[in-house]
Amino acid sequence: AQSVTQLGSHVSVSEGALVLLRCNYSSSVPPYLFWYVQYPNQGLQLLLKYTSAATLVKGINGFEAEFKKSETSFHLTKPSAHMSDAAEYFCAVSEKGGSEKLVFGKGTKLTVNP
Amino acid sequence: DADVTQTPRNRITKTGKRIMLECSQTKGHDRMYWYRQDPGLGLRLIYYSFDVKDINKGEISDGYSVSRQAQAKFSLSLESAIPNQTALYFCATSDWGEANEQFFGPGTRLTVL
């Protein structure tokens, strides 16, 4: 069974600082991995996804994530936080050749301080 | 206009009442999903449908039922609402193929008293 663990339910950074949101996955087969963002009072939208084409994936709004098979990780980073990055971020996994269902982590709420 | 719409956006109901949440999409996608979001628990899949004649249970289907009335419409029903079904409910859609993006509606906030 697939699962996702997001370390840290809340992360706080200063504007201009590095953003690092951690995600570890468990999957018995090669996974597809996703990061979604939820702004206040909105639905989720896709930031980026890993489908095995390249281990470093670039997404929207300056975010990127690196797939590390040896560490079963897919951490999300952004070099310089902006106030508009304040949101909740969800990591999700699905199985290659599987049912295309997403399994979500519990989310990390990012606060950006001025 | 939004691609994925949900009605109502907010609903307060009482224990034991039947309630239906509706989802419509204009993206032309075959796949549709219902999730619930609870603070600290992330999103959990309730039901999903890969076409009009295909309905599948998700992780937490007990107490819920669904109806896929057309390619564009997917409704979620709570037959007899209970307080622990108080949550934020999201509908999502995706196209065929592997690893496709899911597009989410704005959510329905349901409170069961």
mmCIF file of N, CA, C and O in Angstrom, chain A residues 37 39 45 47 59-63 78 80 84-85:
data_model
loop_
_atom_site.group_PDB
_atom_site.id
_atom_site.type_symbol
_atom_site.label_atom_id
_atom_site.label_comp_id
_atom_site.label_asym_id
_atom_site.label_seq_id
_atom_site.Cartn_x
_atom_site.Cartn_y
_atom_site.Cartn_z
ATOM 1 N N VAL A 37 -0.854 22.629 -3.906
ATOM 2 C CA VAL A 37 -0.934 23.755 -2.980
ATOM 3 C C VAL A 37 -2.400 24.161 -2.812
ATOM 4 O O VAL A 37 -3.189 24.093 -3.760
ATOM 5 N N TYR A 39 -4.436 27.380 -1.351
ATOM 6 C CA TYR A 39 -4.511 28.721 -0.781
ATOM 7 C C TYR A 39 -5.782 28.834 0.051
ATOM 8 O O TYR A 39 -6.744 28.091 -0.177
ATOM 9 N N GLN A 45 -4.374 23.014 -6.176
ATOM 10 C CA GLN A 45 -3.874 23.117 -7.534
ATOM 11 C C GLN A 45 -2.488 22.509 -7.606
ATOM 12 O O GLN A 45 -1.722 22.560 -6.633
ATOM 13 N N LEU A 47 1.304 21.924 -8.187
ATOM 14 C CA LEU A 47 2.550 22.678 -8.255
ATOM 15 C C LEU A 47 3.524 22.020 -9.214
ATOM 16 O O LEU A 47 4.149 22.678 -10.039
ATOM 17 N N GLY A 59 8.453 23.375 -10.986
ATOM 18 C CA GLY A 59 7.027 23.638 -11.047
ATOM 19 C C GLY A 59 6.717 25.110 -11.194
ATOM 20 O O GLY A 59 7.568 25.907 -11.581
ATOM 21 N N ILE A 60 5.502 25.441 -10.834
ATOM 22 C CA ILE A 60 5.083 26.834 -10.954
ATOM 23 C C ILE A 60 5.567 27.640 -9.753
ATOM 24 O O ILE A 60 5.922 27.077 -8.711
ATOM 25 N N ASN A 61 5.580 28.960 -9.920
ATOM 26 C CA ASN A 61 5.907 29.897 -8.831
ATOM 27 C C ASN A 61 7.294 29.680 -8.243
ATOM 28 O O ASN A 61 7.523 30.027 -7.084
ATOM 29 N N GLY A 62 8.218 29.154 -9.001
ATOM 30 C CA GLY A 62 9.599 29.017 -8.548
ATOM 31 C C GLY A 62 9.883 27.814 -7.676
ATOM 32 O O GLY A 62 10.996 27.674 -7.152
ATOM 33 N N PHE A 63 8.924 26.931 -7.497
ATOM 34 C CA PHE A 63 9.133 25.733 -6.689
ATOM 35 C C PHE A 63 9.782 24.621 -7.513
ATOM 36 O O PHE A 63 9.584 24.540 -8.724
ATOM 37 N N LYS A 78 12.040 26.082 -2.451
ATOM 38 C CA LYS A 78 11.999 27.349 -3.182
ATOM 39 C C LYS A 78 13.090 28.222 -2.577
ATOM 40 O O LYS A 78 13.166 28.355 -1.353
ATOM 41 N N SER A 80 13.699 31.402 -2.367
ATOM 42 C CA SER A 80 13.381 32.655 -1.683
ATOM 43 C C SER A 80 11.864 32.769 -1.505
ATOM 44 O O SER A 80 11.129 32.921 -2.477
ATOM 45 N N SER A 84 3.241 35.653 -0.752
ATOM 46 C CA SER A 84 2.149 34.969 -1.458
ATOM 47 C C SER A 84 2.280 33.442 -1.439
ATOM 48 O O SER A 84 1.365 32.748 -1.891
ATOM 49 N N ASP A 85 3.418 32.924 -0.921
ATOM 50 C CA ASP A 85 3.585 31.474 -0.824
ATOM 51 C C ASP A 85 2.876 30.882 0.397
ATOM 52 O O ASP A 85 2.811 29.658 0.537
#
